[in-house]
mmCIF file of C-alpha atoms in Angstrom:
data_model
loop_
_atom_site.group_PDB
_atom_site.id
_atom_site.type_symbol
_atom_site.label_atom_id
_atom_site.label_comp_id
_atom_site.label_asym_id
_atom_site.label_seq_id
_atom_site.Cartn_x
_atom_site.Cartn_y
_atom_site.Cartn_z
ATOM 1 C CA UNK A 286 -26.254 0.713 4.097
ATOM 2 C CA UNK A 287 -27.155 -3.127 5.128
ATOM 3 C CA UNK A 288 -27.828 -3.733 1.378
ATOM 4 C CA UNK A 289 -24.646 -2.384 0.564
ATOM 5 C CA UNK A 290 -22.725 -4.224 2.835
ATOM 6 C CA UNK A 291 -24.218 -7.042 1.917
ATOM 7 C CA UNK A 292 -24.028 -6.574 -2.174
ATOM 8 C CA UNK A 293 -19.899 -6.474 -1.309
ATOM 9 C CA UNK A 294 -20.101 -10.016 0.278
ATOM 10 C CA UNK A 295 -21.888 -11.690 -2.424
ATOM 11 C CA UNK A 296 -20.303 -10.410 -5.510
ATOM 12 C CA UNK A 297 -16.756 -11.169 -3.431
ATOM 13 C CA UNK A 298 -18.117 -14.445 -2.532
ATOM 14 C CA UNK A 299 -19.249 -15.116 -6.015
ATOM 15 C CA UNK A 300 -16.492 -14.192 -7.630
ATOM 16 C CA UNK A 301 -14.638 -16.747 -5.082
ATOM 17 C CA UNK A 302 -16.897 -19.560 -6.384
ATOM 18 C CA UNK A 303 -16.254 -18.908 -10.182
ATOM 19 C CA UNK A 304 -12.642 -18.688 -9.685
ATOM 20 C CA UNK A 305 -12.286 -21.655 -7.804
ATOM 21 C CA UNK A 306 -13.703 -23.724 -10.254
ATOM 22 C CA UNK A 307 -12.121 -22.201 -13.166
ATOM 23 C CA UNK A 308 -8.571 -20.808 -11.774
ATOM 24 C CA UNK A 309 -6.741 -23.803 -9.906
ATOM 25 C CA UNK A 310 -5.033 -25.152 -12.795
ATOM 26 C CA UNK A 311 -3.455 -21.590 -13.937
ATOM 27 C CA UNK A 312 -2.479 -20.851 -10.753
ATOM 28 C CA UNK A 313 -0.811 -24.190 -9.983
ATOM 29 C CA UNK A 314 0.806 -23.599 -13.191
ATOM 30 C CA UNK A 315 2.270 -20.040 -12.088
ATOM 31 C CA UNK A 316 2.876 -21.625 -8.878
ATOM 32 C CA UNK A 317 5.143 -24.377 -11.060
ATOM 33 C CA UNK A 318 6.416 -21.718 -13.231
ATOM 34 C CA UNK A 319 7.934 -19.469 -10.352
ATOM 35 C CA UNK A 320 9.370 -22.807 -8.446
ATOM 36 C CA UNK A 321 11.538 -23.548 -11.456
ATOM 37 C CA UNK A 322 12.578 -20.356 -12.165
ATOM 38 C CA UNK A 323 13.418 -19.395 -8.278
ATOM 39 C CA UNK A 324 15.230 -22.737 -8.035
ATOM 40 C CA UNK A 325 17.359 -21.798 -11.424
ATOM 41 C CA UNK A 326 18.490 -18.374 -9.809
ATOM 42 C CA UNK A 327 16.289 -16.342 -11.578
ATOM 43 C CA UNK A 328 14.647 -12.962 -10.423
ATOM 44 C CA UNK A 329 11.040 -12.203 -10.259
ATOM 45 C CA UNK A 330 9.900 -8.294 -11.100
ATOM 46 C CA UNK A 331 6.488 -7.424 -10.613
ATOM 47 C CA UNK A 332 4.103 -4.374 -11.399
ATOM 48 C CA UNK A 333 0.597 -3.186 -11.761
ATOM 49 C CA UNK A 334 -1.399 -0.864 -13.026
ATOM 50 C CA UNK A 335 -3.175 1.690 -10.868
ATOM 51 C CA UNK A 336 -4.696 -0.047 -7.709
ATOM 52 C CA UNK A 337 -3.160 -3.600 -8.823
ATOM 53 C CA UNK A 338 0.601 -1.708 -7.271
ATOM 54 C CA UNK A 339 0.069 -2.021 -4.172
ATOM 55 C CA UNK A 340 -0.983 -5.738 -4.683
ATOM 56 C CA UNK A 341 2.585 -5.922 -6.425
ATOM 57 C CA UNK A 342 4.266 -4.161 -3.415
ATOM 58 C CA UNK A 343 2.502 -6.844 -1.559
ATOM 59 C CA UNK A 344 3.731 -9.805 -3.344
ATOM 60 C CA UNK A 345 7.380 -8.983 -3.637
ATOM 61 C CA UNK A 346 7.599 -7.921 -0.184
ATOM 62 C CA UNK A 347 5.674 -11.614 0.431
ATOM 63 C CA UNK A 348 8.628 -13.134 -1.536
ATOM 64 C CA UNK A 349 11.322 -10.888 0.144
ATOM 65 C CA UNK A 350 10.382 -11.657 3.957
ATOM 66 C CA UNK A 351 7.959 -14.746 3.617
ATOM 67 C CA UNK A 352 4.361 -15.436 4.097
ATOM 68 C CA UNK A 353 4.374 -18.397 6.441
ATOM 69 C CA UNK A 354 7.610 -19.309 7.151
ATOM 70 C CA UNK A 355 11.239 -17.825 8.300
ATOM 71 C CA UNK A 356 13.485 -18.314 5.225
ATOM 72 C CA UNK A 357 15.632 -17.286 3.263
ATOM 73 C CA UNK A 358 14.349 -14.231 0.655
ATOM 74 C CA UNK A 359 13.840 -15.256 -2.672
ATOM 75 C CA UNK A 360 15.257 -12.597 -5.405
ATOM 76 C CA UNK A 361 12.176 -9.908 -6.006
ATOM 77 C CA UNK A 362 11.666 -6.542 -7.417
ATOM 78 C CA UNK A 363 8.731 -4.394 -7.469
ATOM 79 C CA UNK A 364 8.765 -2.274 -11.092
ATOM 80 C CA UNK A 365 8.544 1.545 -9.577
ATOM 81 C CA UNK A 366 6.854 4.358 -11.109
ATOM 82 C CA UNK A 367 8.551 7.085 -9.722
ATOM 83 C CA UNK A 368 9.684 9.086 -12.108
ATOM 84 C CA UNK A 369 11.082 12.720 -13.023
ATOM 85 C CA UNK A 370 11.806 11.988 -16.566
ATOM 86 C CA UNK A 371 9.191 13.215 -19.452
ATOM 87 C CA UNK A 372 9.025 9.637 -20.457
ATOM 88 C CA UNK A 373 7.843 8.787 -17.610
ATOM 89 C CA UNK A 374 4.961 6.382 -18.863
ATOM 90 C CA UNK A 375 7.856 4.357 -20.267
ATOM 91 C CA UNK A 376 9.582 3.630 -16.650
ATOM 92 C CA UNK A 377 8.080 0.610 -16.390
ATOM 93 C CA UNK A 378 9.946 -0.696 -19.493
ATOM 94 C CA UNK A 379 12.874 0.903 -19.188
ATOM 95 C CA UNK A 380 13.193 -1.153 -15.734
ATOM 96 C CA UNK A 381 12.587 -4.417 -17.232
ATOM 97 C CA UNK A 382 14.608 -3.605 -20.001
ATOM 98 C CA UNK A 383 18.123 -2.672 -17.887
ATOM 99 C CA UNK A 384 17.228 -5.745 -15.362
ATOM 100 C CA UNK A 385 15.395 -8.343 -16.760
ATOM 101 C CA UNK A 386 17.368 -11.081 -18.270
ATOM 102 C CA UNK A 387 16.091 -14.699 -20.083
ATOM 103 C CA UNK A 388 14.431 -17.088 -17.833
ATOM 104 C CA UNK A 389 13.625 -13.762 -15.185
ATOM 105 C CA UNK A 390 9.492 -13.820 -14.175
ATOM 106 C CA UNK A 391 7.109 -10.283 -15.023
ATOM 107 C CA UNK A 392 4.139 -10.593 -13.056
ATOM 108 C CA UNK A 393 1.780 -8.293 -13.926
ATOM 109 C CA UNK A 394 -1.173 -7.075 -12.179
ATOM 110 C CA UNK A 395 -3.877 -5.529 -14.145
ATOM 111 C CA UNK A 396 -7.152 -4.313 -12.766
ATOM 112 C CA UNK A 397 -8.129 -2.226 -15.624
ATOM 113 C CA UNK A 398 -9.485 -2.598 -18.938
ATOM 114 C CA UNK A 399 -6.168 -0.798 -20.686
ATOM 115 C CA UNK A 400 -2.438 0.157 -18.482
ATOM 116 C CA UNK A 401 0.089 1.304 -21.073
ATOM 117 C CA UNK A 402 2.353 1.253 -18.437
ATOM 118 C CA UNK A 403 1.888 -2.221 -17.822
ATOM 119 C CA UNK A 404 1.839 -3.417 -21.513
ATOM 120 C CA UNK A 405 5.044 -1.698 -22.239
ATOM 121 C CA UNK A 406 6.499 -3.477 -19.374
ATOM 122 C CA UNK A 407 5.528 -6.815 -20.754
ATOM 123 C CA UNK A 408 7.042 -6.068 -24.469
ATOM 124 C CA UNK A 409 10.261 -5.481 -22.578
ATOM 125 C CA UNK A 410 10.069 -8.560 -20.559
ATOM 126 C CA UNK A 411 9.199 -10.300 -24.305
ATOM 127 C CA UNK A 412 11.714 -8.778 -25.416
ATOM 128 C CA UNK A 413 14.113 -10.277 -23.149
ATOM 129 C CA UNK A 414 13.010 -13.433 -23.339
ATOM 130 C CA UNK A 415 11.412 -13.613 -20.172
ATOM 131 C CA UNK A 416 7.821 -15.521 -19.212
ATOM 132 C CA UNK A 417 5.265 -13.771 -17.756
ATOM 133 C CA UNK A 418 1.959 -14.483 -15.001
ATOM 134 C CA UNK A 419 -0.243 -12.000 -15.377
ATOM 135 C CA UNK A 420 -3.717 -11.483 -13.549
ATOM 136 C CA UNK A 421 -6.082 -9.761 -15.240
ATOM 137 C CA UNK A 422 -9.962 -9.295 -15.285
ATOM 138 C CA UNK A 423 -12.446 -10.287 -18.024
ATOM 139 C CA UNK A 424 -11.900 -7.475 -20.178
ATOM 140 C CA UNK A 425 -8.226 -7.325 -20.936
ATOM 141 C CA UNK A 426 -7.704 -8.304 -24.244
ATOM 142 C CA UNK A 427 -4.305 -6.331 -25.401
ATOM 143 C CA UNK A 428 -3.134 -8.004 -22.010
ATOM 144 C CA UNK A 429 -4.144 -11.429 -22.971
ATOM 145 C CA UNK A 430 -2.627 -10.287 -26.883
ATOM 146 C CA UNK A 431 1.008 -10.091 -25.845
ATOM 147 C CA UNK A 432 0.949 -13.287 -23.705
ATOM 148 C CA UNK A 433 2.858 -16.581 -25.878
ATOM 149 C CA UNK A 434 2.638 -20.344 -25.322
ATOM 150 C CA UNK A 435 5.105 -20.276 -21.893
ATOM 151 C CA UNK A 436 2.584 -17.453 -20.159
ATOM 152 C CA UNK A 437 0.299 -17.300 -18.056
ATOM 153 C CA UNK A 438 -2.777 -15.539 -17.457
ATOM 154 C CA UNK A 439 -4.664 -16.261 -14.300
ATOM 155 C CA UNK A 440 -8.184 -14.401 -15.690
ATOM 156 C CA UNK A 441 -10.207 -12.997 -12.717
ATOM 157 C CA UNK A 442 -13.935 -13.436 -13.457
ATOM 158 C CA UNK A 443 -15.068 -10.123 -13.217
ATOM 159 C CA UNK A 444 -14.899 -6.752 -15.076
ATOM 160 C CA UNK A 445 -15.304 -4.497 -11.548
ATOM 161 C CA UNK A 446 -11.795 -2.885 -11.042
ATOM 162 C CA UNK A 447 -12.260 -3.117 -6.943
ATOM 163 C CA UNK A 448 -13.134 -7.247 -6.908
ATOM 164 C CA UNK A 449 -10.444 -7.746 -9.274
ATOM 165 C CA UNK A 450 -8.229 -5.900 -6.853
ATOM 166 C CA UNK A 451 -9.009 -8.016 -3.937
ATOM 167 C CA UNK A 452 -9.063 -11.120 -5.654
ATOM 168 C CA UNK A 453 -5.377 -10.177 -7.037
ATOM 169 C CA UNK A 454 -4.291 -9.845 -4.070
ATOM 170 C CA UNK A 455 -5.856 -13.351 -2.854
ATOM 171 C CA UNK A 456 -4.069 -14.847 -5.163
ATOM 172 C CA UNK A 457 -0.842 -13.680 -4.527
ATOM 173 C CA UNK A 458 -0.824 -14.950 -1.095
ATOM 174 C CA UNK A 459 -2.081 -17.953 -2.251
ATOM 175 C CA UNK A 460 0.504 -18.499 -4.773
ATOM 176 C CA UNK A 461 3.116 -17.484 -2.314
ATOM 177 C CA UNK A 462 2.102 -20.129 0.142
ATOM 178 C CA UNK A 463 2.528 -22.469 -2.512
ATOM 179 C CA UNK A 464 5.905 -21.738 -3.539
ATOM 180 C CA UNK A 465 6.861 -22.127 0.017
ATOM 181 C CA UNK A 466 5.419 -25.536 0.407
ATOM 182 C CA UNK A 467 6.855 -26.671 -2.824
ATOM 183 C CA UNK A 468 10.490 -25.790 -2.106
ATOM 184 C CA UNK A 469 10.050 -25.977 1.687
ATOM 185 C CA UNK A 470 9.077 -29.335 1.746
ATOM 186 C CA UNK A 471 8.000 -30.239 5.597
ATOM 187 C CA UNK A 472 9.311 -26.722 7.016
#
């Protein structure tokens, strides 16, 4: 069990290390992106694929309530999957598509090789005209496909569904503490 225990700290931990060195620039730039658009009245939606929802549950309810400081709640939505109709791997879409306008954010979570549900969301919010952060793993590549010049991907280095999880949601708070400090200047 020690070993274990142990094998979970170092692959977090050097995950940590390769990210640092190789991830500060794309997240700055998300953290850049979503200042811009939160200051020009646009919305943020997020979703993920399997374990990757609750990390964008998480997030949105970060940017509805606040991470370190009392403020005001910036305009998020978490993409739901809830749904009763046969088409059900399409509700994703569908959500983006009736809600999403130009300029609106999709961050997308991914923590597995392949989420249809996830893709399709990301056509729609292409569709729409809308830019798009989305954390994935190493081995993502019909992710990575859809993504144009104004996207971003924030690329976790690792393939293991579970460290990709964590590190997601790492990130997230991360990138939520930076939004505060940019337009919360001194609060």
């Amino acid at each position: 069990m020690h070993d274990t225990i142990r094998t979970y700290f170092n692959e977090s931990i050097q995950i940590q290390v390769a990210a640092a060195d190789t991830l500060a620039q794309p997240i700055q730039n998300a953290a850049q992106l979503m200042v811009s658009s939160l200051l020009n009245g646009r919305r943020v939606f997020s979703c993920g694929d399997g374990n990757s929802t609750f990390v964008a549950h998480h997030f949105t309810d970060l940017l509805l309530h606040g991470s370190r400081l009392e403020r005001p709640p910036f305009p998020a939505i978490t993409l739901g999957m809830n749904s009763t109709h046969p088409n059900q791997h399409e509700c994703l879409s569908r959500q983006v598509s009736a809600l999403g306008q130009s300029g609106d954010l999709l961050i997308a979570y991914v923590s597995q090789h392949h989420s249809d549900r996830v893709h399709q969301a990301m056509e729609a919010a292409l569709s729409r005209e809308m830019k798009i952060v989305a954390f994935t793993g190493e081995e993502a590549p019909e992710i990575t496909g859809l993504l144009g010049p104004s996207d971003i991907e924030i690329r976790i280095p690792s393939s293991h569904s579970a460290r990709i999880v964590e590190q997601q949601l790492f990130f997230s708070q991360l990138l939520v503490d930076l939004i505060e400090e940019r337009i919360f200047q001194g609060e």
